[in-house]
Amino acid sequence: MTVGAPDLGAPRIGVVGADLPRQLVLAAGATPVRILGSWSGPVSDEAAQLPGAVDAVAARILDALLRGAHDDLAGLVVCNDSTAHLRVFYVLRILAERGRVRYPVHLLDAPRGGGAPRDRFVARQYQRLAAFCTSLTGAAPDAAGLRDAAERELRLGEALQRLRRRRRSGRCSGPTALAAYRAAATLPPGEAVAIVDAADHPARGRPVFVTGSAHPDETAYEAIETVGLTVVGEDHDTGDSAWIGDAVAADDLEAATRLLAGRHAGRAPLAARSLTAERIAHLERGLDASGATGVIALVRELDDAPAWDAAAQRRLVEGRGMPFQARVRVRPGDIAGAAHETATALAQALGRGEHA
Amino acid sequence: MSERLAAAVAATRYQKDWFARMAARARAGEQIAIVNADVPHEILRALEIPYVVTQWWSSIIAAKQVGPAAMERVAARGLPDFSLQYDAMPLGEQELPEHMRPWGGLPAPAFAIAERSGDVTQKIFEQWGERPGTETFLLSRTAADPVPPRWWELVSHEWETAFGSDRLDLLQDEIEELTSWLEDRTGRRLDRGRLAEIMRLGNEHAEWNRRTRDLVAAARPTPVSVNDTMPAVMVPQWHRGTQWAVDAARALHDEVAERVARGHAVCPAERRRLMWIGRGLWSDLAMYQRFQEEFGAVFVWSMYLAIAADGYRRYGEDPVRTLAARFVGITDQLYVPPWSSDWYLAEALSHDVDGVVHLVADDTPGGVFITEALEAAGIPVLEIRANNADARSTGAARIPERIADFLRTRVPARS
């Protein structure tokens, strides 16, 4: 195994959303840093009002950006992977013009669906992304840079595979796994590998799967696990469905962007931009892989897409003889209680063997 | 009460007759489509596939006061009744008992077509595809990037600059995919010469709307009520690309011009000119005239005539690419700042309004920037957060009471 390029001192490029092909950022000599937000904490009136009615987690991301909490960034990429994130971009675009944001802001618009027209569009978007990164770092992704980035990213992907295997064999709790994913999404790959591999300790609860909104922090998972459950998998983008650890073998940017666009089309379907049928198929794969015995869906208020999936998810899960507990329109301040109540109901159903 | 606009009465009557004819043909086996407002209808027109627009059908459901019942049917299927009701309501209408269905109900469509707008529209249209006999086609929705200044002066001819070639390439390709998909299912073939003629008629239609908008902007006092211009503009919009629509738009223009010439006033004691930003309040259209007597306040502007004037004209050689240019940014123009905020401000100034009522729905971004731009120009704004089609939401928002209070406290009467 070769040693990757040193991360120390690499410019940090912030990322809002889950659509980033990390290899391109790494190949341009930068570290991608996902900005995740949180379930709790105050939101300023400005951040609450400017984007309109949005998921509170996105409002907290905007709030942090406007407060200067990420002013060390060299630039920011905002993904059009949800209405909330797109609105954050529109707000930042205007405020950046007014001098309120200290770094350049770039939109990454990668429609889902696959097929030649969409793949071509996404590949062009990736070329724009690479140009943006190069404008910040001065380093264009060349053959050596793409190879090195691929190697670093794939090693992180292997570590995440090991993490998933540990979760399924009772050697990693859900909160610990989420924290490891956060490290993978925010740190240089080399540092992240060490943290991901250190996430190894017994977890003895009944294995359950989490769907619904993404979890920017461990609040809900901790509440779920207090009732004797362990979260062994999820289908949201801050856990198993994060696009981390994937890379392509390409010697030039044009080939890399074309191949990455194809990978994007085959990624895990995330609630906001995928069909319910795609989500159901993905959930089924997740249940097969994880060995979960029940499913919890927690959907934040104003994050409506997962709420539209819930009825079909219930049919799938209960059709497999497993219990499904859902809570929609969860207010951010209520998450710990909502997660605890939902998990308690699931644990009781599992205890009664209602669906065994 | 001002006299009704003949163009509005005629359009409403035509639409009801058209729906009855279309429904009869559909029940006899003809394939029809349900489509969102922001998909390229012209392809359906060219292939002679009748179509019903989701938002228009929702407005009828709401106007017939069965919106809440329709949303209860959505909820009964385990689906959200709190989310994008304007798109979801027709799904629930399909489940209503016969006696509750407006105009006999929408026959089951063969095709459901939408853009993948926002997070939820695609899932609503996916639900249509779960119904027996209905298939769904989804177009991509790309984001508003770049941002040209004064788009309304640019988009009719310089649309390649306004929207960027990448976005246009994608939608053009997807229109070709949609065309093939429909051709496969109907056995028909798109006549591109026919499509070019439909585009020409659409532009002629829009030019009449532009002239009408300019007449209304310049007229003092205002000669037409927005609850008349809404149907008079929107019904022909859903027949865009037909000679009937051109004639209807011209008839509207001529009637407005005649009213201006004879000094007709919707509100003879006009003392406050108001702008309504947001979707129409279909469940209570009478609300728009409720403030004329007490406050001399008349709504002189709604987005329906204005977007019909500025949003649809596209001139180009290739009808498919030109059609892509018509639709690639239709949502941006109305809802994405600074596209939207710049345009609303320009319209407010050209119509010389004294105050703005701004209905902000959950799925429309950038409301703050619109309000900010207007207030910065000295135009007071009342923001109301509610869903226009869901009477439960608009009732809770106490809209008439808040507008009356707004007029009393923030919108001085002209001397």
PDB file of C-alpha atoms in Angstrom, chain A residues 49-53 80 82-83 86-87 90-91 93-95 98 107 109 111-113 117-118 120-121 124 128 271-279 302 304-305 307-309 311 328-329, chain B residues 74 77-80 82-83 88 116 118-120 122-124 126-127 138 140-145 147 165-167 169-170 173-174 177 336-338 362-366 368-369 372 385:
ATOM      1  CA  GLN A  49     -36.530  33.326   7.502  1.00  0.00           C
ATOM      2  CA  LEU A  50     -34.220  33.672   4.501  1.00  0.00           C
ATOM      3  CA  PRO A  51     -34.683  30.268   2.867  1.00  0.00           C
ATOM      4  CA  GLY A  52     -38.405  30.081   3.607  1.00  0.00           C
ATOM      5  CA  ALA A  53     -39.948  26.982   5.128  1.00  0.00           C
ATOM      6  CA  ASN A  80     -28.933  20.469  -5.320  1.00  0.00           C
ATOM      7  CA  SER A  82     -32.887  18.586  -1.732  1.00  0.00           C
ATOM      8  CA  THR A  83     -35.125  21.601  -1.802  1.00  0.00           C
ATOM      9  CA  LEU A  86     -31.017  24.390  -2.975  1.00  0.00           C
ATOM     10  CA  ARG A  87     -32.669  27.164  -1.015  1.00  0.00           C
ATOM     11  CA  TYR A  90     -29.961  30.625  -3.405  1.00  0.00           C
ATOM     12  CA  VAL A  91     -29.618  32.513  -0.131  1.00  0.00           C
ATOM     13  CA  ARG A  93     -25.559  33.293  -3.701  1.00  0.00           C
ATOM     14  CA  ILE A  94     -27.272  36.563  -2.887  1.00  0.00           C
ATOM     15  CA  LEU A  95     -25.468  37.087   0.404  1.00  0.00           C
ATOM     16  CA  ARG A  98     -23.407  41.363  -0.759  1.00  0.00           C
ATOM     17  CA  LEU A 107     -23.717  24.965  -6.963  1.00  0.00           C
ATOM     18  CA  ASP A 109     -26.549  20.283  -9.680  1.00  0.00           C
ATOM     19  CA  PRO A 111     -30.109  15.274 -11.234  1.00  0.00           C
ATOM     20  CA  ARG A 112     -30.944  11.665 -10.503  1.00  0.00           C
ATOM     21  CA  GLY A 113     -32.466   9.209 -12.881  1.00  0.00           C
ATOM     22  CA  PRO A 117     -28.909  12.936 -21.135  1.00  0.00           C
ATOM     23  CA  ARG A 118     -28.656  13.124 -17.362  1.00  0.00           C
ATOM     24  CA  ARG A 120     -23.941  14.067 -19.792  1.00  0.00           C
ATOM     25  CA  PHE A 121     -25.331  16.913 -17.727  1.00  0.00           C
ATOM     26  CA  ARG A 124     -20.468  18.686 -17.201  1.00  0.00           C
ATOM     27  CA  ARG A 128     -17.467  22.801 -13.488  1.00  0.00           C
ATOM     28  CA  ALA A 271     -35.355  10.350  -0.266  1.00  0.00           C
ATOM     29  CA  ALA A 272     -35.490  13.868  -1.671  1.00  0.00           C
ATOM     30  CA  ARG A 273     -34.618  13.070  -5.270  1.00  0.00           C
ATOM     31  CA  SER A 274     -35.571   9.443  -5.769  1.00  0.00           C
ATOM     32  CA  LEU A 275     -38.737   7.536  -6.418  1.00  0.00           C
ATOM     33  CA  THR A 276     -40.443   5.613  -3.677  1.00  0.00           C
ATOM     34  CA  ALA A 277     -39.999   2.416  -5.693  1.00  0.00           C
ATOM     35  CA  GLU A 278     -36.235   2.999  -5.776  1.00  0.00           C
ATOM     36  CA  ARG A 279     -36.244   3.665  -2.067  1.00  0.00           C
ATOM     37  CA  LEU A 302     -40.509  20.134   6.544  1.00  0.00           C
ATOM     38  CA  ASP A 304     -41.476  15.801   3.456  1.00  0.00           C
ATOM     39  CA  ALA A 305     -39.899  13.435   0.934  1.00  0.00           C
ATOM     40  CA  ALA A 307     -42.927  10.918   4.597  1.00  0.00           C
ATOM     41  CA  TRP A 308     -44.091  10.038   1.071  1.00  0.00           C
ATOM     42  CA  ASP A 309     -42.029   6.831   1.225  1.00  0.00           C
ATOM     43  CA  ALA A 311     -46.525   3.926   3.551  1.00  0.00           C
ATOM     44  CA  VAL A 328     -43.376  11.999  10.816  1.00  0.00           C
ATOM     45  CA  ARG A 329     -43.190  15.769  11.215  1.00  0.00           C
TER      46      ARG A 329
ATOM     47  CA  VAL B  74     -54.763  10.964   0.242  1.00  0.00           C
ATOM     48  CA  ARG B  77     -53.771   5.745   1.728  1.00  0.00           C
ATOM     49  CA  GLY B  78     -51.096   6.442   4.317  1.00  0.00           C
ATOM     50  CA  LEU B  79     -49.710   9.362   2.321  1.00  0.00           C
ATOM     51  CA  PRO B  80     -49.114  12.848   3.702  1.00  0.00           C
ATOM     52  CA  PHE B  82     -49.771  18.126   4.710  1.00  0.00           C
ATOM     53  CA  SER B  83     -47.394  18.190   1.790  1.00  0.00           C
ATOM     54  CA  ALA B  88     -51.519  15.963  -4.487  1.00  0.00           C
ATOM     55  CA  ARG B 116     -38.977  16.250 -10.716  1.00  0.00           C
ATOM     56  CA  GLY B 118     -38.700  19.883  -5.341  1.00  0.00           C
ATOM     57  CA  ASP B 119     -38.605  16.799  -3.180  1.00  0.00           C
ATOM     58  CA  VAL B 120     -42.153  15.563  -3.516  1.00  0.00           C
ATOM     59  CA  GLN B 122     -42.010  13.149  -8.425  1.00  0.00           C
ATOM     60  CA  LYS B 123     -43.413  10.965  -5.668  1.00  0.00           C
ATOM     61  CA  ILE B 124     -46.926  12.306  -6.207  1.00  0.00           C
ATOM     62  CA  GLU B 126     -45.185   8.196  -9.141  1.00  0.00           C
ATOM     63  CA  GLN B 127     -48.406   7.500  -7.242  1.00  0.00           C
ATOM     64  CA  LEU B 138     -40.648  12.393 -15.196  1.00  0.00           C
ATOM     65  CA  SER B 140     -35.446  16.488 -14.647  1.00  0.00           C
ATOM     66  CA  ARG B 141     -35.545  19.819 -12.942  1.00  0.00           C
ATOM     67  CA  THR B 142     -32.262  21.686 -12.964  1.00  0.00           C
ATOM     68  CA  ALA B 143     -31.445  24.653 -10.775  1.00  0.00           C
ATOM     69  CA  ALA B 144     -31.429  28.317 -11.722  1.00  0.00           C
ATOM     70  CA  ASP B 145     -27.812  28.865 -12.560  1.00  0.00           C
ATOM     71  CA  VAL B 147     -28.664  34.330 -13.052  1.00  0.00           C
ATOM     72  CA  SER B 165     -26.644  25.681 -22.740  1.00  0.00           C
ATOM     73  CA  ASP B 166     -26.146  22.762 -20.342  1.00  0.00           C
ATOM     74  CA  ARG B 167     -29.610  23.104 -18.861  1.00  0.00           C
ATOM     75  CA  ASP B 169     -29.288  20.484 -23.674  1.00  0.00           C
ATOM     76  CA  LEU B 170     -30.654  18.287 -20.909  1.00  0.00           C
ATOM     77  CA  ASP B 173     -32.859  15.619 -24.818  1.00  0.00           C
ATOM     78  CA  GLU B 174     -35.549  14.772 -22.286  1.00  0.00           C
ATOM     79  CA  GLU B 177     -37.264  11.048 -24.706  1.00  0.00           C
ATOM     80  CA  VAL B 336     -36.098  31.806  -7.472  1.00  0.00           C
ATOM     81  CA  PRO B 337     -34.411  34.924  -6.155  1.00  0.00           C
ATOM     82  CA  PRO B 338     -33.037  37.137  -7.593  1.00  0.00           C
ATOM     83  CA  ASP B 362     -44.099  26.156   1.938  1.00  0.00           C
ATOM     84  CA  ASP B 363     -42.785  25.035  -1.429  1.00  0.00           C
ATOM     85  CA  THR B 364     -41.887  28.482  -2.743  1.00  0.00           C
ATOM     86  CA  PRO B 365     -38.413  29.749  -1.899  1.00  0.00           C
ATOM     87  CA  GLY B 366     -37.081  33.237  -1.641  1.00  0.00           C
ATOM     88  CA  VAL B 368     -37.966  37.080   2.082  1.00  0.00           C
ATOM     89  CA  PHE B 369     -35.966  38.478  -0.812  1.00  0.00           C
ATOM     90  CA  GLU B 372     -37.147  42.821   1.059  1.00  0.00           C
ATOM     91  CA  ARG B 385     -47.879  31.858   4.962  1.00  0.00           C
TER      92      ARG B 385
END
